[in-house]
Short mmCIF file of C-alpha atoms and ligand atoms in Angstrom, two decimals:
data_model
loop_
_atom_site.label_atom_id
_atom_site.label_comp_id
_atom_site.label_asym_id
_atom_site.label_seq_id
_atom_site.Cartn_x
_atom_site.Cartn_y
_atom_site.Cartn_z
CA MET A 1 199.10 53.93 167.48
CA PRO A 2 196.14 56.24 166.76
CA SER A 3 195.25 58.11 169.90
CA ARG A 4 192.59 60.46 171.19
CA SER A 5 194.42 61.33 174.39
CA ASN A 6 195.99 64.66 173.38
CA ALA A 7 192.63 66.24 172.62
CA SER A 8 190.57 64.00 174.89
CA ARG A 9 188.18 65.44 177.45
CA VAL A 10 187.75 61.94 178.92
CA PHE A 11 189.39 61.67 182.34
CA HIS A 12 191.51 58.63 181.55
CA ARG A 13 193.13 57.06 184.60
CA ALA A 14 196.63 57.31 183.13
CA LEU A 15 196.87 60.94 182.12
CA ALA A 16 200.00 60.77 180.02
CA HIS A 17 199.05 57.63 178.15
CA ASP A 18 198.00 57.29 174.53
CA TYR A 19 194.99 55.00 174.20
CA PRO A 20 194.05 53.51 170.85
CA GLU A 21 190.39 53.99 170.03
CA ALA A 22 188.50 50.69 170.14
CA VAL A 23 185.76 50.65 167.52
CA SER A 24 184.52 47.07 167.25
CA GLY A 25 184.86 43.56 168.56
CA ARG A 26 184.09 40.06 167.35
CA GLY A 27 184.79 36.88 169.29
CA CYS A 28 188.18 37.07 171.01
CA TRP A 29 189.25 40.11 168.96
CA ILE A 30 189.00 43.88 169.44
CA TYR A 31 189.70 46.26 166.54
CA ASP A 32 190.91 49.84 166.84
CA ALA A 33 190.23 52.86 164.62
CA ALA A 34 193.37 52.13 162.58
CA GLY A 35 192.16 48.60 161.87
CA ARG A 36 194.63 46.87 164.22
CA ALA A 37 193.41 43.63 165.76
CA TYR A 38 194.03 42.75 169.42
CA LEU A 39 193.60 39.25 170.79
CA ASP A 40 191.68 39.76 174.02
CA ALA A 41 193.32 37.17 176.27
CA SER A 42 192.03 38.68 179.50
CA GLY A 43 188.51 39.79 178.56
CA GLY A 44 189.64 43.25 179.72
CA ALA A 45 189.70 42.53 183.45
CA ALA A 46 188.26 38.99 183.26
CA VAL A 47 184.93 40.33 182.05
CA SER A 48 184.19 39.43 178.41
CA CYS A 49 183.57 35.73 178.98
CA LEU A 50 181.45 35.29 175.82
CA GLY A 51 183.85 37.29 173.70
CA HIS A 52 182.73 40.36 171.81
CA GLY A 53 179.75 40.97 169.53
CA ASP A 54 177.46 38.13 170.62
CA ARG A 55 174.28 39.02 168.77
CA ARG A 56 172.04 36.98 171.07
CA VAL A 57 172.94 39.21 174.03
CA ALA A 58 172.56 42.37 171.93
CA GLN A 59 169.10 41.19 170.85
CA ALA A 60 168.01 40.50 174.43
CA ILE A 61 169.17 43.99 175.43
CA ARG A 62 167.28 45.56 172.51
CA ARG A 63 164.14 43.60 173.37
CA GLN A 64 164.19 44.87 176.93
CA LEU A 65 164.96 48.44 175.81
CA ASP A 66 161.97 48.35 173.49
CA ARG A 67 159.75 47.32 176.41
CA LEU A 68 161.12 49.23 179.39
CA ALA A 69 164.58 50.58 180.16
CA TYR A 70 164.24 51.53 183.78
CA THR A 71 161.96 51.43 186.74
CA HIS A 72 162.90 51.91 190.38
CA THR A 73 162.88 48.74 192.49
CA SER A 74 160.94 50.44 195.29
CA PHE A 75 157.94 50.48 192.94
CA PHE A 76 158.24 47.45 190.64
CA THR A 77 159.99 44.20 189.90
CA THR A 78 160.66 43.05 186.32
CA GLY A 79 160.41 39.71 184.57
CA VAL A 80 164.08 39.69 183.63
CA ALA A 81 165.23 40.35 187.22
CA GLU A 82 162.95 37.59 188.52
CA GLU A 83 164.09 35.11 185.90
CA LEU A 84 167.78 35.85 186.36
CA ALA A 85 167.45 35.50 190.15
CA ASP A 86 165.62 32.16 189.71
CA ARG A 87 168.36 30.88 187.44
CA LEU A 88 171.20 31.93 189.70
CA SER A 89 169.47 30.50 192.75
CA ALA A 90 168.86 27.19 190.99
CA ALA A 91 172.48 27.00 189.80
CA ALA A 92 174.10 27.62 193.19
CA PRO A 93 174.40 24.68 195.59
CA GLY A 94 173.11 25.05 199.16
CA GLY A 95 170.23 27.38 198.28
CA PRO A 96 167.69 28.65 197.77
CA TRP A 97 169.23 32.10 197.40
CA ARG A 98 167.89 35.64 197.04
CA VAL A 99 169.69 37.88 194.62
CA PHE A 100 170.25 41.63 194.98
CA PHE A 101 171.30 43.09 191.62
CA VAL A 102 173.77 45.99 191.53
CA SER A 103 175.99 47.62 188.91
CA GLY A 104 179.36 45.96 189.55
CA GLY A 105 181.69 44.14 191.91
CA SER A 106 182.44 46.96 194.34
CA GLU A 107 178.74 47.59 194.87
CA ALA A 108 178.22 43.87 195.48
CA THR A 109 180.92 43.96 198.17
CA GLU A 110 179.39 47.04 199.80
CA ALA A 111 175.99 45.37 199.86
CA ALA A 112 177.47 42.21 201.41
CA LEU A 113 179.29 44.11 204.16
CA LYS A 114 176.24 46.20 205.01
CA LEU A 115 173.79 43.29 204.99
CA ALA A 116 176.15 41.25 207.18
CA ARG A 117 176.23 44.03 209.76
CA GLN A 118 172.45 44.51 209.58
CA ILE A 119 171.75 40.82 210.15
CA HIS A 120 173.84 40.73 213.30
CA VAL A 121 172.14 43.87 214.61
CA GLU A 122 168.75 42.27 213.95
CA ARG A 123 169.93 39.15 215.81
CA GLY A 124 170.61 41.37 218.80
CA GLN A 125 174.38 41.23 218.30
CA ALA A 126 175.14 44.90 217.65
CA SER A 127 178.54 44.43 219.31
CA ARG A 128 179.77 42.79 216.10
CA ASP A 129 181.67 45.57 214.37
CA HIS A 130 184.76 43.98 212.72
CA PHE A 131 185.40 42.26 209.40
CA VAL A 132 188.21 39.82 208.73
CA SER A 133 189.70 39.53 205.25
CA ARG A 134 193.01 38.55 203.70
CA HIS A 135 196.20 40.32 202.72
CA PHE A 136 196.70 40.50 198.94
CA SER A 137 192.96 40.42 198.29
CA TYR A 138 190.86 42.73 196.15
CA HIS A 139 187.16 43.33 196.70
CA GLY A 140 186.67 46.63 194.89
CA ASN A 141 187.58 50.28 194.99
CA THR A 142 184.82 51.94 197.01
CA LEU A 143 185.88 52.82 200.54
CA GLY A 144 184.14 49.88 202.22
CA ALA A 145 185.44 47.40 199.67
CA LEU A 146 188.92 48.89 199.82
CA SER A 147 188.83 48.66 203.61
CA VAL A 148 188.46 44.89 203.45
CA GLY A 149 190.84 44.68 200.48
CA GLY A 150 194.39 43.63 201.22
CA HIS A 151 196.42 45.11 198.37
CA ALA A 152 198.90 47.47 200.01
CA GLY A 153 199.44 49.59 196.90
CA ARG A 154 195.76 50.16 196.20
CA ARG A 155 195.04 51.01 199.86
CA LYS A 156 198.03 53.24 200.61
CA LEU A 157 196.71 56.66 199.50
CA TYR A 158 193.38 56.14 201.21
CA GLY A 159 194.71 54.46 204.39
CA PRO A 160 193.62 57.25 206.75
CA ILE A 161 190.03 57.18 205.50
CA LEU A 162 189.54 53.39 205.40
CA SER A 163 187.69 51.57 208.15
CA PRO A 164 190.00 50.63 211.04
CA ASN A 165 187.62 47.79 211.96
CA VAL A 166 189.15 45.28 209.56
CA ARG A 167 191.73 42.64 210.41
CA HIS A 168 193.70 40.96 207.63
CA ILE A 169 195.08 37.43 207.75
CA PRO A 170 197.55 35.85 205.27
CA PRO A 171 196.13 34.29 202.11
CA VAL A 172 196.79 30.76 200.91
CA TYR A 173 199.70 31.26 198.53
CA ALA A 174 201.42 27.93 198.27
CA TYR A 175 204.08 28.94 195.73
CA ARG A 176 205.66 31.35 198.20
CA HIS A 177 204.54 30.27 201.65
CA GLN A 178 204.02 26.51 201.81
CA GLN A 179 206.96 25.28 203.84
CA ALA A 180 209.37 22.54 202.78
CA GLY A 181 208.04 19.21 204.02
CA GLU A 182 204.56 20.64 204.68
CA THR A 183 201.68 19.07 202.74
CA ALA A 184 199.24 21.30 200.87
CA GLU A 185 196.51 20.27 203.33
CA ALA A 186 198.64 21.06 206.38
CA TYR A 187 199.58 24.42 204.89
CA GLY A 188 195.91 25.23 204.22
CA LEU A 189 194.93 24.30 207.77
CA ARG A 190 197.73 26.47 209.15
CA MET A 191 196.45 29.42 207.11
CA ALA A 192 192.82 28.81 208.11
CA ARG A 193 193.78 28.80 211.77
CA ALA A 194 194.89 32.41 211.37
CA LEU A 195 191.17 33.21 211.17
CA ALA A 196 190.50 31.44 214.47
CA ASP A 197 193.41 33.34 216.06
CA VAL A 198 192.12 36.72 214.89
CA VAL A 199 188.57 35.95 216.02
CA ASP A 200 189.96 35.03 219.47
CA GLU A 201 191.97 38.23 219.56
CA VAL A 202 189.18 40.59 218.43
CA GLY A 203 186.56 38.69 220.41
CA SER A 204 184.11 36.27 218.93
CA ASP A 205 181.24 38.62 219.77
CA ARG A 206 182.90 41.36 217.72
CA VAL A 207 183.37 39.74 214.27
CA ILE A 208 180.72 40.27 211.59
CA ALA A 209 182.06 38.28 208.65
CA PHE A 210 185.07 36.82 206.88
CA ILE A 211 185.36 37.76 203.22
CA ALA A 212 187.67 36.06 200.71
CA GLU A 213 187.99 35.49 196.98
CA THR A 214 187.40 31.78 196.39
CA VAL A 215 190.25 31.95 193.84
CA VAL A 216 192.40 35.06 194.27
CA GLY A 217 192.30 37.16 191.12
CA ALA A 218 194.20 40.27 190.09
CA THR A 219 196.30 40.84 193.19
CA LEU A 220 198.08 37.46 193.47
CA GLY A 221 197.22 36.10 190.04
CA ALA A 222 194.84 33.13 189.88
CA VAL A 223 195.69 31.51 193.21
CA PRO A 224 193.28 28.76 194.36
CA ALA A 225 193.14 27.61 197.96
CA THR A 226 194.72 24.31 199.00
CA PRO A 227 192.41 21.33 199.64
CA GLY A 228 190.48 21.59 202.90
CA TYR A 229 191.21 25.27 203.51
CA PHE A 230 187.68 26.56 202.95
CA ARG A 231 186.15 23.63 204.85
CA GLU A 232 188.20 24.64 207.87
CA ILE A 233 187.29 28.31 207.33
CA ARG A 234 183.60 27.35 207.18
CA SER A 235 183.79 25.44 210.43
CA ILE A 236 185.63 28.30 212.21
CA CYS A 237 182.96 30.75 210.99
CA ASP A 238 180.18 28.44 212.20
CA ARG A 239 181.80 28.01 215.59
CA HIS A 240 181.92 31.76 216.15
CA GLY A 241 178.74 32.94 214.42
CA VAL A 242 180.84 34.70 211.77
CA LEU A 243 179.27 35.01 208.29
CA LEU A 244 181.24 33.68 205.32
CA ILE A 245 181.20 35.91 202.22
CA LEU A 246 182.84 34.47 199.12
CA ASP A 247 183.85 37.01 196.48
CA GLU A 248 183.27 35.39 193.10
CA VAL A 249 183.30 38.65 191.16
CA MET A 250 186.20 37.39 189.06
CA CYS A 251 186.33 33.64 189.65
CA GLY A 252 182.59 32.88 189.46
CA MET A 253 180.17 32.43 186.57
CA ALA A 254 182.05 29.46 185.06
CA ARG A 255 185.44 31.21 184.88
CA CYS A 256 187.07 28.42 186.91
CA GLY A 257 185.31 25.50 185.22
CA SER A 258 182.27 25.31 187.51
CA ARG A 259 179.38 27.77 187.59
CA PHE A 260 180.50 28.90 191.06
CA ALA A 261 184.13 28.49 192.08
CA PHE A 262 183.14 27.38 195.60
CA GLU A 263 181.56 24.21 194.16
CA GLN A 264 185.13 22.89 193.99
CA GLU A 265 185.75 23.62 197.68
CA GLY A 266 183.00 21.56 199.31
CA VAL A 267 181.51 24.49 201.24
CA VAL A 268 178.48 26.73 200.98
CA PRO A 269 179.00 30.38 201.94
CA ASP A 270 176.36 32.63 203.48
CA MET A 271 176.73 35.25 200.77
CA ILE A 272 178.27 35.31 197.30
CA THR A 273 179.30 38.37 195.32
CA LEU A 274 179.25 38.30 191.52
CA ALA A 275 179.93 40.72 188.64
CA LYS A 276 182.22 40.54 185.57
CA GLY A 277 181.13 37.26 183.90
CA LEU A 278 177.53 37.79 185.07
CA GLY A 279 176.97 40.33 182.29
CA ALA A 280 180.06 39.46 180.24
CA GLY A 281 180.62 43.18 179.66
CA TYR A 282 177.42 43.64 177.67
CA GLN A 283 175.97 45.61 180.57
CA PRO A 284 177.42 46.70 183.92
CA ILE A 285 175.88 44.27 186.40
CA GLY A 286 176.88 42.70 189.69
CA ALA A 287 174.96 40.75 192.29
CA LEU A 288 174.89 39.81 195.93
CA MET A 289 173.47 36.34 196.49
CA VAL A 290 172.21 35.78 200.02
CA ASN A 291 171.28 32.43 201.46
CA GLU A 292 167.54 32.16 202.08
CA ARG A 293 168.17 31.30 205.76
CA ILE A 294 169.54 34.79 206.29
CA VAL A 295 166.86 36.53 204.25
CA GLY A 296 164.29 34.63 206.33
CA GLU A 297 165.73 36.17 209.49
CA LEU A 298 165.45 39.60 207.93
CA GLU A 299 161.88 38.85 206.93
CA ARG A 300 161.01 37.95 210.49
CA GLY A 301 162.94 41.00 211.73
CA SER A 302 162.82 44.50 210.28
CA GLY A 303 161.48 43.20 206.97
CA ALA A 304 163.79 45.31 204.80
CA PHE A 305 167.39 45.61 203.68
CA GLN A 306 168.37 49.15 204.53
CA HIS A 307 170.91 49.58 201.73
CA GLY A 308 170.26 50.44 198.07
CA HIS A 309 171.17 52.43 194.97
CA THR A 310 169.19 54.07 192.17
CA TYR A 311 170.16 51.42 189.63
CA VAL A 312 169.57 48.32 191.75
CA GLY A 313 167.95 45.64 189.57
CA HIS A 314 168.34 47.63 186.33
CA ALA A 315 166.11 45.91 183.77
CA VAL A 316 168.46 46.20 180.79
CA ALA A 317 171.39 44.96 182.84
CA CYS A 318 169.31 42.01 184.08
CA ALA A 319 168.20 41.23 180.51
CA ALA A 320 171.85 41.08 179.46
CA GLY A 321 172.77 38.92 182.47
CA LEU A 322 169.91 36.58 181.75
CA ALA A 323 170.95 36.17 178.11
CA VAL A 324 174.56 35.53 179.14
CA GLN A 325 173.51 32.85 181.64
CA GLU A 326 171.27 31.17 179.03
CA ILE A 327 174.13 31.11 176.52
CA ILE A 328 176.56 29.66 179.08
CA GLU A 329 174.07 26.84 179.61
CA GLN A 330 172.93 26.29 176.01
CA ASP A 331 176.46 26.32 174.60
CA GLY A 332 177.86 24.03 177.31
CA LEU A 333 180.41 26.64 178.30
CA VAL A 334 181.04 25.41 181.84
CA GLU A 335 182.41 22.12 180.50
CA ARG A 336 184.17 23.94 177.68
CA VAL A 337 186.00 26.20 180.17
CA ALA A 338 187.20 23.18 182.13
CA ARG A 339 188.44 21.53 178.92
CA THR A 340 189.95 24.60 177.27
CA GLY A 341 191.48 25.77 180.54
CA GLY A 342 193.29 22.45 180.84
CA ALA A 343 194.57 22.80 177.27
CA LEU A 344 195.77 26.38 177.78
CA ALA A 345 197.49 25.46 181.06
CA ALA A 346 199.24 22.55 179.34
CA ILE A 347 200.49 24.74 176.49
CA LEU A 348 201.68 27.42 178.92
CA ARG A 349 203.61 24.76 180.85
CA GLU A 350 205.08 23.35 177.64
CA ARG A 351 206.19 26.76 176.32
CA PHE A 352 207.11 28.54 179.55
CA GLY A 353 207.65 25.73 182.07
CA ASP A 354 211.44 25.95 181.66
CA HIS A 355 211.60 29.69 181.07
CA PRO A 356 214.31 31.12 183.38
CA HIS A 357 211.99 33.91 184.55
CA VAL A 358 208.69 32.06 184.89
CA GLY A 359 208.51 30.88 188.50
CA ASP A 360 204.99 29.48 188.62
CA ILE A 361 202.12 28.70 186.26
CA ARG A 362 198.82 28.31 188.09
CA GLY A 363 195.08 28.80 188.15
CA ARG A 364 191.80 27.08 187.47
CA GLY A 365 189.73 26.79 184.32
CA LEU A 366 190.29 29.85 182.17
CA MET A 367 191.68 31.93 185.01
CA LEU A 368 195.40 31.30 184.74
CA ALA A 369 198.55 33.20 185.61
CA MET A 370 202.30 33.08 185.29
CA GLU A 371 204.43 34.58 188.07
CA LEU A 372 207.64 36.17 186.83
CA VAL A 373 210.81 36.03 188.93
CA GLU A 374 214.38 37.19 188.54
CA ASP A 375 215.67 33.94 189.99
CA ARG A 376 213.68 30.71 189.81
CA ALA A 377 215.77 28.92 192.43
CA ASP A 378 215.09 31.35 195.29
CA LYS A 379 211.89 32.83 193.77
CA ARG A 380 213.41 36.29 194.02
CA PRO A 381 211.14 38.80 192.29
CA PHE A 382 212.36 41.54 190.00
CA PRO A 383 212.63 44.83 191.89
CA ALA A 384 209.43 46.87 191.73
CA ALA A 385 211.39 49.73 190.18
CA ALA A 386 211.88 47.64 187.02
CA LYS A 387 208.07 47.77 186.55
CA LEU A 388 208.18 44.49 184.71
CA TRP A 389 204.42 43.99 184.86
CA ALA A 390 203.83 47.37 183.20
CA ARG A 391 206.45 46.57 180.56
CA VAL A 392 204.69 43.29 179.78
CA LYS A 393 201.37 45.09 179.47
CA ALA A 394 202.88 47.59 177.03
CA THR A 395 204.81 45.07 174.92
CA ALA A 396 201.81 42.74 174.79
CA MET A 397 199.58 45.57 173.60
CA ASP A 398 202.20 46.35 170.99
CA GLU A 399 202.11 42.70 169.89
CA GLY A 400 198.30 42.95 169.62
CA LEU A 401 197.64 40.98 172.81
CA ILE A 402 195.52 42.08 175.75
CA CYS A 403 196.52 40.42 179.01
CA TYR A 404 196.28 41.50 182.65
CA PRO A 405 199.68 41.88 184.32
CA SER A 406 199.96 43.25 187.89
CA GLY A 407 202.65 43.93 190.47
CA GLY A 408 203.19 43.43 194.19
CA ALA A 409 202.31 39.75 194.58
CA ALA A 410 205.56 38.72 196.28
CA ASP A 411 205.50 41.16 199.21
CA GLY A 412 202.99 43.91 198.45
CA THR A 413 205.52 45.94 196.49
CA ASN A 414 207.71 43.57 194.48
CA GLY A 415 206.56 40.70 192.29
CA ASP A 416 205.06 40.49 188.82
CA HIS A 417 202.51 38.20 187.28
CA VAL A 418 200.47 38.00 184.11
CA LEU A 419 196.83 36.98 184.41
CA LEU A 420 195.06 35.36 181.48
CA ALA A 421 191.26 35.15 181.38
CA PRO A 422 190.23 34.76 177.75
CA PRO A 423 186.65 34.34 176.52
CA TYR A 424 185.19 30.87 177.20
CA THR A 425 184.84 30.50 173.45
CA ILE A 426 188.56 30.79 172.63
CA GLY A 427 189.60 28.27 169.98
CA ALA A 428 192.72 26.13 169.58
CA ASN A 429 194.26 28.39 166.92
CA GLU A 430 193.67 31.44 169.08
CA ILE A 431 195.34 29.71 172.02
CA GLU A 432 198.39 29.09 169.82
CA GLU A 433 198.37 32.73 168.75
CA LEU A 434 197.98 33.88 172.36
CA VAL A 435 201.01 31.87 173.47
CA ARG A 436 203.10 33.08 170.49
CA ARG A 437 202.28 36.73 171.15
CA LEU A 438 202.80 36.34 174.90
CA GLY A 439 206.22 34.76 174.29
CA ARG A 440 207.29 37.70 172.11
CA ALA A 441 205.89 40.26 174.57
CA LEU A 442 207.69 38.62 177.50
CA ALA A 443 210.99 38.48 175.65
CA ARG A 444 210.75 42.17 174.75
CA ALA A 445 209.70 43.18 178.28
CA LEU A 446 212.58 41.22 179.83
CA SER A 447 215.23 42.45 177.44
CA GLY A 448 217.31 45.09 179.15
CA ILE A 449 216.28 44.15 182.70
CA ALA A 450 216.89 40.39 182.90
C1 LIG B 1 187.57 39.73 193.18
C2 LIG B 1 187.05 41.09 192.86
N1 LIG B 1 186.13 41.64 193.67
C3 LIG B 1 185.62 42.85 193.42
C4 LIG B 1 186.02 43.59 192.31
C5 LIG B 1 185.43 44.95 192.05
O1 LIG B 1 184.60 44.91 190.95
P1 LIG B 1 184.26 46.24 190.11
O2 LIG B 1 185.53 46.68 189.48
O3 LIG B 1 183.22 45.78 189.13
O4 LIG B 1 183.72 47.24 191.07
C6 LIG B 1 186.96 43.04 191.44
C7 LIG B 1 187.41 43.79 190.26
O5 LIG B 1 188.40 43.53 189.65
C8 LIG B 1 187.48 41.76 191.72
O6 LIG B 1 188.40 41.19 190.92
#
């Protein structure tokens, strides 16, 4: 594998790792400097939803660059930011919405947490100083986002400097925690009640907001809620004046077969965070969508959101986001995701449904995952020391397949799953190729440990 790492001055996250040099991309494929082709079955980290090299997005970016690259939002607005906000607001049920554009998912989370606190203060409820979130969640890597995040491994090093004012409740994770004889609905209600219990414990005048991924992404691996769960969560939030923030950084923007994942849950949150599929990787862009009701309160109050960054509302990023949203609409990609996701799930079940080490195949739309276990009968995970997820990542890469395996889903330390989030444009032949390469990668990763 050609590598730049020995002489590299880039601070790569894995210091002893050899990275091939990516030089181009077209559709679902990325090519390295040696001419090797990689099938991008996870869009990196569920980002490249249009695939690579879409000339329409590149053109929109160039057009904006030719006009104006940057202006600070304390002086100006831009046409592309206005148009993108209009489109997102029109697409999201329960609006209208105002949209605060940032550079990625973590910034969107930070903005949501800070706005939620500000709103309560402006309502005269400054006593509200706690967030509630879920174990096994991920909302980003900045300190605020990591504080509400529930992935033990990602939090551990920074534990002493994270906010102590966060309470975590269990997620909905039916494969492992739905009890025998319990219906999916009853299980979901049981999990939702954990929110009511925590609010009672902390004090209903102390809780700012509840934040959750509508469909859990990287940490558990494409886990949707059970029917009724979010409706119950919404009603608990309403009862206690707690804001509901849904993190759709990974699962939104058509990834799950609807423009917003929460459309399938029958609820409307107070705030929505977006990133990844919003710009499809063509530009770094994220967004916080805030229900107009809340913005109205702010308007009648202090009249300003106190939080901000230099690159808020970046014109080139908004131009890219706008082009991506237009393409999703013009090319009928929401429907295509629902259709193609069903086909990919069916093929995964056909090929791996009886695999002795595939415990669960799950997900929505083109956000799918397989959970790997040592023993299917008792769902026992492989020990963390086997690093199965890292082995799968390496063998897949070697097979020319990019997927997104992670560890810790079973109990925070043990457990392995492989997340698949291919471009919405993936074709039938590429799905076949994906499954073939994944099968070979899995077999190689398991050999010697299974
Ligand atoms: C659900 C979720 N929220 C937030 C984030 C953070 O986004 P970013 O990495 O763009 O800061 C991620 C990233 O993977 C995510 O999956």
